[in-house]
Coordinates of C-alpha atoms in Angstrom, one line a residue:
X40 CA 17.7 -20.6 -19.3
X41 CA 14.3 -22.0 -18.2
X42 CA 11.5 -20.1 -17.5
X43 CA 10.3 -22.4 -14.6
X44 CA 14.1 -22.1 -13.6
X45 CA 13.9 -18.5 -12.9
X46 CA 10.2 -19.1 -11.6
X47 CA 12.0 -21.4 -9.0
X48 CA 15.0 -18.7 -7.8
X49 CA 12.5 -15.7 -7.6
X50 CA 10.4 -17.9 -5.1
X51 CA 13.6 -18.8 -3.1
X52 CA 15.0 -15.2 -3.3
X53 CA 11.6 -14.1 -1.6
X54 CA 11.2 -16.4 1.2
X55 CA 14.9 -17.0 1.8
X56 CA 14.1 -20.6 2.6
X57 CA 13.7 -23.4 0.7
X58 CA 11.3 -25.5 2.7
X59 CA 8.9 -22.6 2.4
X60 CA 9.1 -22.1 -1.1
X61 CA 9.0 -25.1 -2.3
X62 CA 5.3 -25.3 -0.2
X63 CA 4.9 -22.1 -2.2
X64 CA 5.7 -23.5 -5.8
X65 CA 4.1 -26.8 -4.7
X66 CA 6.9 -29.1 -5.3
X67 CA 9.0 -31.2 -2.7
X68 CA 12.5 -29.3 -1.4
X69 CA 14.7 -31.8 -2.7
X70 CA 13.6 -30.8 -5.9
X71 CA 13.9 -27.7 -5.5
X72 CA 17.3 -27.6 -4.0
X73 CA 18.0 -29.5 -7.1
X74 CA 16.5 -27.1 -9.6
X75 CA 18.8 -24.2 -8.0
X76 CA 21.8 -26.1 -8.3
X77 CA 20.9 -26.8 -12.1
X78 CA 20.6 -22.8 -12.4
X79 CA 23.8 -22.1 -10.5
X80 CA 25.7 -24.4 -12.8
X81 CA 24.5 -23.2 -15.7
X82 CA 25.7 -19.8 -14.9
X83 CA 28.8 -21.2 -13.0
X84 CA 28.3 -18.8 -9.7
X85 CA 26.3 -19.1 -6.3
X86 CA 23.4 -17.3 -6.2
X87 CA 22.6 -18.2 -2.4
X88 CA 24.7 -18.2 0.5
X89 CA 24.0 -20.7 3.2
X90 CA 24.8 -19.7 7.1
X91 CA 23.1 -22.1 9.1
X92 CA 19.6 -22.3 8.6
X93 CA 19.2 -19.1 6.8
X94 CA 19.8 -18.6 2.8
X95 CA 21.4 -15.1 1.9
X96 CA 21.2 -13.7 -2.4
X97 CA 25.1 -13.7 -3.7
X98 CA 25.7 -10.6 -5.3
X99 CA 25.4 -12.5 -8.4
X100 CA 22.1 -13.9 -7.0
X101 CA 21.2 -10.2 -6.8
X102 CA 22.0 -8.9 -10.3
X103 CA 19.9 -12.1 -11.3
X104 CA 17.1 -10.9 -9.4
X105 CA 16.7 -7.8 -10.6
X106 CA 17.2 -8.4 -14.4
X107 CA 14.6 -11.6 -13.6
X108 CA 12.0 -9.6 -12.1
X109 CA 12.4 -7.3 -14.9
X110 CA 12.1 -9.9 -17.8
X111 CA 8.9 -11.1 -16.0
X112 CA 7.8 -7.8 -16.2
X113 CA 7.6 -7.4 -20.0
X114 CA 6.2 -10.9 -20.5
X115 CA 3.2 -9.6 -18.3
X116 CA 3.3 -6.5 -20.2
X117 CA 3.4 -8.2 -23.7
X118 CA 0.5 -10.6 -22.4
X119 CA -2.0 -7.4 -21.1
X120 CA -0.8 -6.0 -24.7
X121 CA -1.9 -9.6 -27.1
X122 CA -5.3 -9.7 -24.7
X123 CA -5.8 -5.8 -25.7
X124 CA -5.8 -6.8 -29.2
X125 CA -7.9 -9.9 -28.7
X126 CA -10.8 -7.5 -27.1
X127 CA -10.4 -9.5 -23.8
X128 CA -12.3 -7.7 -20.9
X129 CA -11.7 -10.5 -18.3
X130 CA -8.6 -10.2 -16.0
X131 CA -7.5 -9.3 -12.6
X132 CA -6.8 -5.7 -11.1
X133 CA -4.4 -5.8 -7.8
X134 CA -4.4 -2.7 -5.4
X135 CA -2.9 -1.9 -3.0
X136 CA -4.2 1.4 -1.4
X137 CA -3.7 3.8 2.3
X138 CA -7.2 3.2 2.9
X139 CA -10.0 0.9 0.9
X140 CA -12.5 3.3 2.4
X141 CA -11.5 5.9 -0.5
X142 CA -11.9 2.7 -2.8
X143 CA -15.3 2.4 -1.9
X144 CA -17.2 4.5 -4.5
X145 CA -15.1 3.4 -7.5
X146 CA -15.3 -0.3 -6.7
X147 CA -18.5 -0.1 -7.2
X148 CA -19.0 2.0 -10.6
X149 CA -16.0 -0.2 -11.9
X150 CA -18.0 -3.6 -10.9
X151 CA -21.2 -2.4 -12.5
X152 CA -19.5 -2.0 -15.9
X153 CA -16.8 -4.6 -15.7
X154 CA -18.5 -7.6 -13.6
X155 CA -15.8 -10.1 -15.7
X156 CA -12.8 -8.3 -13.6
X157 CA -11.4 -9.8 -10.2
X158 CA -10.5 -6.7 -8.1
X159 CA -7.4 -7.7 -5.0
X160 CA -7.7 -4.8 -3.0
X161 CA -5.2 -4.8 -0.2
X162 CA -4.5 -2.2 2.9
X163 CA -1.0 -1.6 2.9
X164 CA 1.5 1.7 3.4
X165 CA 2.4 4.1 0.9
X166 CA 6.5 2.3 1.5
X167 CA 4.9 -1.2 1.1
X168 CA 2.6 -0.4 -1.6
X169 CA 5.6 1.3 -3.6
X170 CA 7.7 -1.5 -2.7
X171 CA 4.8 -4.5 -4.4
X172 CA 4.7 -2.3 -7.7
X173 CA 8.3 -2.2 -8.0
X174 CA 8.2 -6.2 -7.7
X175 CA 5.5 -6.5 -9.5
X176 CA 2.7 -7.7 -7.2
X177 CA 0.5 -5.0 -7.5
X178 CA -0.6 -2.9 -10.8
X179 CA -2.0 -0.1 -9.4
X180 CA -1.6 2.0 -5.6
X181 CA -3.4 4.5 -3.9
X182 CA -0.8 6.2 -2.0
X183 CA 0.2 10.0 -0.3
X184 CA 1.9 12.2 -2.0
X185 CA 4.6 13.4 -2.8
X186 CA 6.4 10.4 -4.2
X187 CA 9.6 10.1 -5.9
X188 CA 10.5 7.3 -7.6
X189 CA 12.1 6.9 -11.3
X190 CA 10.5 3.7 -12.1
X191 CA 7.2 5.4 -10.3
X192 CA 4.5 7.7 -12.4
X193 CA 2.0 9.8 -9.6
X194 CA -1.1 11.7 -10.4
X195 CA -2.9 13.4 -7.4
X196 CA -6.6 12.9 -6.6
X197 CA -7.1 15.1 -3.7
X198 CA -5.9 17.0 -0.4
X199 CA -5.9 14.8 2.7
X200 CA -6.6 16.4 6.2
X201 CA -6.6 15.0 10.0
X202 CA -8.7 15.1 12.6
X203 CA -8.5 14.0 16.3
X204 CA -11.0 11.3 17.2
X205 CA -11.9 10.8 20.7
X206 CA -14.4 9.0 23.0
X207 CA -18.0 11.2 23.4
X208 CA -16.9 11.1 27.1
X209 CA -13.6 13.1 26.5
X210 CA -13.2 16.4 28.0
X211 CA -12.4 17.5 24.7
X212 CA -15.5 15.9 23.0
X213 CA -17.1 19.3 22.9
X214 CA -14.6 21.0 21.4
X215 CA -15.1 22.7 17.5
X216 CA -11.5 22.4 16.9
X217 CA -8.5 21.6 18.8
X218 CA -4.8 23.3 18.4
X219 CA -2.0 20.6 17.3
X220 CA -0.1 21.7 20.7
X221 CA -2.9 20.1 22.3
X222 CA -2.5 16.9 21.5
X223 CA 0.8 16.1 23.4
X224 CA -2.1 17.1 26.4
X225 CA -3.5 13.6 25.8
X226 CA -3.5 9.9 25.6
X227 CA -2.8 9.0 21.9
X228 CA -2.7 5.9 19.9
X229 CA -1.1 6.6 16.6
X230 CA 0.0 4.8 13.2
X231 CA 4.0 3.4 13.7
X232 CA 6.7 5.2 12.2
X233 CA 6.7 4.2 9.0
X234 CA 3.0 4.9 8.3
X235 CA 3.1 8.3 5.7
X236 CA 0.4 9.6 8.5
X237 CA 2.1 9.4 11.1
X238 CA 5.1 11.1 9.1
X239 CA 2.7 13.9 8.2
X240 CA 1.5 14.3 12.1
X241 CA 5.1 14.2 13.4
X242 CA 5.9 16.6 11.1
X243 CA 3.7 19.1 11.9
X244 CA 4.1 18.5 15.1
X245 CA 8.1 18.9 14.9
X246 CA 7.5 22.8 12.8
X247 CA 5.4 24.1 16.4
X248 CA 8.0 22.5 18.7
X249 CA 6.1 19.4 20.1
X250 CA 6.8 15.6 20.0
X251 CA 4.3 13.1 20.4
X252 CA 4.6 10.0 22.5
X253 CA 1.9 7.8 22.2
X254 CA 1.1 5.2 24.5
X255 CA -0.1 2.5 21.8
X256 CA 0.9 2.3 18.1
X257 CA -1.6 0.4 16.1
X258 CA -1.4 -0.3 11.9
X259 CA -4.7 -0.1 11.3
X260 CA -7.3 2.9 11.6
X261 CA -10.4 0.5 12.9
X262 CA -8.3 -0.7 15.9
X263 CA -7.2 2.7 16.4
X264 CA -10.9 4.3 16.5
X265 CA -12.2 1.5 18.6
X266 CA -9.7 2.6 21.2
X267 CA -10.3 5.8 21.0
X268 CA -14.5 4.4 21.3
X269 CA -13.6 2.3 24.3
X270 CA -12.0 6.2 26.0
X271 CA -8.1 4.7 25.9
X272 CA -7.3 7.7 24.1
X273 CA -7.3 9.9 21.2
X274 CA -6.2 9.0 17.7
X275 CA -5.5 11.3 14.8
X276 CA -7.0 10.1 11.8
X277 CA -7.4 10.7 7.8
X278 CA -10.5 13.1 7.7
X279 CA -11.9 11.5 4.8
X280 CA -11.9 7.8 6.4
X281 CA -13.1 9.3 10.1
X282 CA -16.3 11.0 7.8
X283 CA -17.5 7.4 6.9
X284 CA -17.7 6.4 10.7
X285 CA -21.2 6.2 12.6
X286 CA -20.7 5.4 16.1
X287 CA -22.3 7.6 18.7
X288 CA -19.6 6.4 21.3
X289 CA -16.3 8.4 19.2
X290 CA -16.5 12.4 18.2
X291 CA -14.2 13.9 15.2
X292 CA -12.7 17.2 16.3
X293 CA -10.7 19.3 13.1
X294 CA -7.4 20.5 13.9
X295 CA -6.9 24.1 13.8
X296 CA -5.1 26.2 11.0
X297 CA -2.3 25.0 10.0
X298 CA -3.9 21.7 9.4
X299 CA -1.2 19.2 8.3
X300 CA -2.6 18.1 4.6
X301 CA -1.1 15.5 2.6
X302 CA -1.6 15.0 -1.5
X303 CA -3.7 11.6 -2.3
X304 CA -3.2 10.1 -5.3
X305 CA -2.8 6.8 -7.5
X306 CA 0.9 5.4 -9.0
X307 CA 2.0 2.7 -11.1
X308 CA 5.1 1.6 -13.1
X309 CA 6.2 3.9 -15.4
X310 CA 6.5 1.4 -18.1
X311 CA 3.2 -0.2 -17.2
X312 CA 1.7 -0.9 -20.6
X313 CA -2.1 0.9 -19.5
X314 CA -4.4 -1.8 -21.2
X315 CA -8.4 -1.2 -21.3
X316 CA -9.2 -2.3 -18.1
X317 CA -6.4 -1.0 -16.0
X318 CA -7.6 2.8 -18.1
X319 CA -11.6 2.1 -17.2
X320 CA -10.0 1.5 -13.7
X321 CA -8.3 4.7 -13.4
X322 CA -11.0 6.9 -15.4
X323 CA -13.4 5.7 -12.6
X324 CA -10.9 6.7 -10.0
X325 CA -10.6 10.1 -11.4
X326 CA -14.2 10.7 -11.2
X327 CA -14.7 13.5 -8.7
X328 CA -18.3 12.2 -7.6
X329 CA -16.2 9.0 -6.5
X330 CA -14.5 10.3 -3.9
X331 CA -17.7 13.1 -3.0
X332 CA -17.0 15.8 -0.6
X333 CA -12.7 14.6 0.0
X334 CA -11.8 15.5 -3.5
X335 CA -13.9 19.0 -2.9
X336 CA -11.1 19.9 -0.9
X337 CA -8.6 19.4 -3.1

């Protein structure tokens, strides 16, 4: 069984159609169509069914998947391994992290020492970014915590807390801290559901008795704040990203005792082979100056 072979089906199996993955792979879709066929008859089963327009995986299609995505996971292993042992220092890092603002600190110190290295940093939630190590897009997350996973390996970095942001013209502007009940008072715009955020809020929010109906659900924290700058509402925000904003027209209130808090910290694979780089990475993550006054907390 080829290698390109497999290279072919794993690009089908992600975009579910073969016009877009063959732009993908860069080769026409009559090739393609033709390259899956070569597979399927080699190991004498479908691995797509065809309704229509749209392509589904066979459950055959899905075992090959899975044991594909894993054999392509040791070859990238065994290739991080042979460059180890070659002294190579030049590579690429992928990320993907619940906020680059807690990047920040450590992409620089990392650059400084390792210029050769091409960082990918990408915003995604905690689900998503669990979701791209398991398939092998990512090598590193920055996730919240707790996470259970068995193919999944966490270590915390620091206690997260929220705060309400609001517009400098808000009656509650002048406020030192603001009760949780107080928030169904207002106009919110919030992270959707499946944001590990919005989970903490809700949750909290659930244990005193109150639900929160936001009139506006927005995926990332800039668009959030700037509504909340333009006085559309309130948003409730990581306290460690709202510290790095300077805008006269938005205030941060605290929320009272109990604050919801949420564990930060950084996962990979469990059998991620942990080469040089990926180790400076993380011992530059670790460092407690990197992440100043939000790992103080925690």
């Amino acid at each position: 069984m080829e290698h390109r072979l497999l290279e072919y089906f794993v690009a089908v199996s992600e975009e579910l159609h073969f016009t877009k993955a063959a732009d993908k792979l860069n080769i026409s879709q009559p090739t393609l169509s033709q390259q899956i066929r070569l597979l399927e008859q080699e190991l004498g089963t479908p691995l797509f069914h065809r309704s229509g327009k749209k392509n589904f995986l066979t459950q055959a299609g899905q075992i090959l998947l899975e044991h594909t995505q894993r054999v392509f996971h040791e070859l990238d292993q065994a290739k991080l391994e042979i460059n180890e042992l070659a002294g190579v220092k030049r590579g690429k890092l992928t990320i993907g992290c619940s906020g680059n603002h807690l990047l920040l600190n450590t992409l620089i110190s990392f650059h400084r020492q390792f210029p050769g290295v091409e960082l990918t940093i990408t915003e995604l939630a905690t689900a998503e970014t669990c979701e791209g190590l398991l398939n092998n897009k990512l090598d590193l997350g920055i996730v919240f915590l707790p996470l259970r996973h068995e193919q999944l390996v966490s270590t915390p970095l620091y206690d997260e807390e929220l705060v309400l942001v609001v517009s400098s013209l808000h009656p509650f502007s002048g406020l030192q801290q603001i009760q949780l009940a107080q928030l169904s008072e207002i106009p919110l715009i919030l992270f959707p559901h499946k944001f590990l955020v919005r989970q903490m809020l809700d949750t909290a929010c659930t244990g005193i008795g109150t639900t929160l109906h936001p009139i506006m659900e927005l995926s990332t924290m800039e668009s959030q704040w700037q509504m909340a700058a333009h006085h559309i509402g309130g948003t409730v925000l990581p306290a460690s990203y709202a510290a790095t904003l300077r805008d006269t027209r938005i205030t941060m209130i605290p929320l009272a005792e109990p604050t919801p808090r949420q564990s930060v910290g950084f996962v990979h694979r469990k059998d991620m082979y942990i080469d040089s780089v990926i180790g400076a990475f993380i011992d530059h993550l670790t460092r407690k100056d990197n992440f100043g006054s939000a790992l103080s907390s925690g």
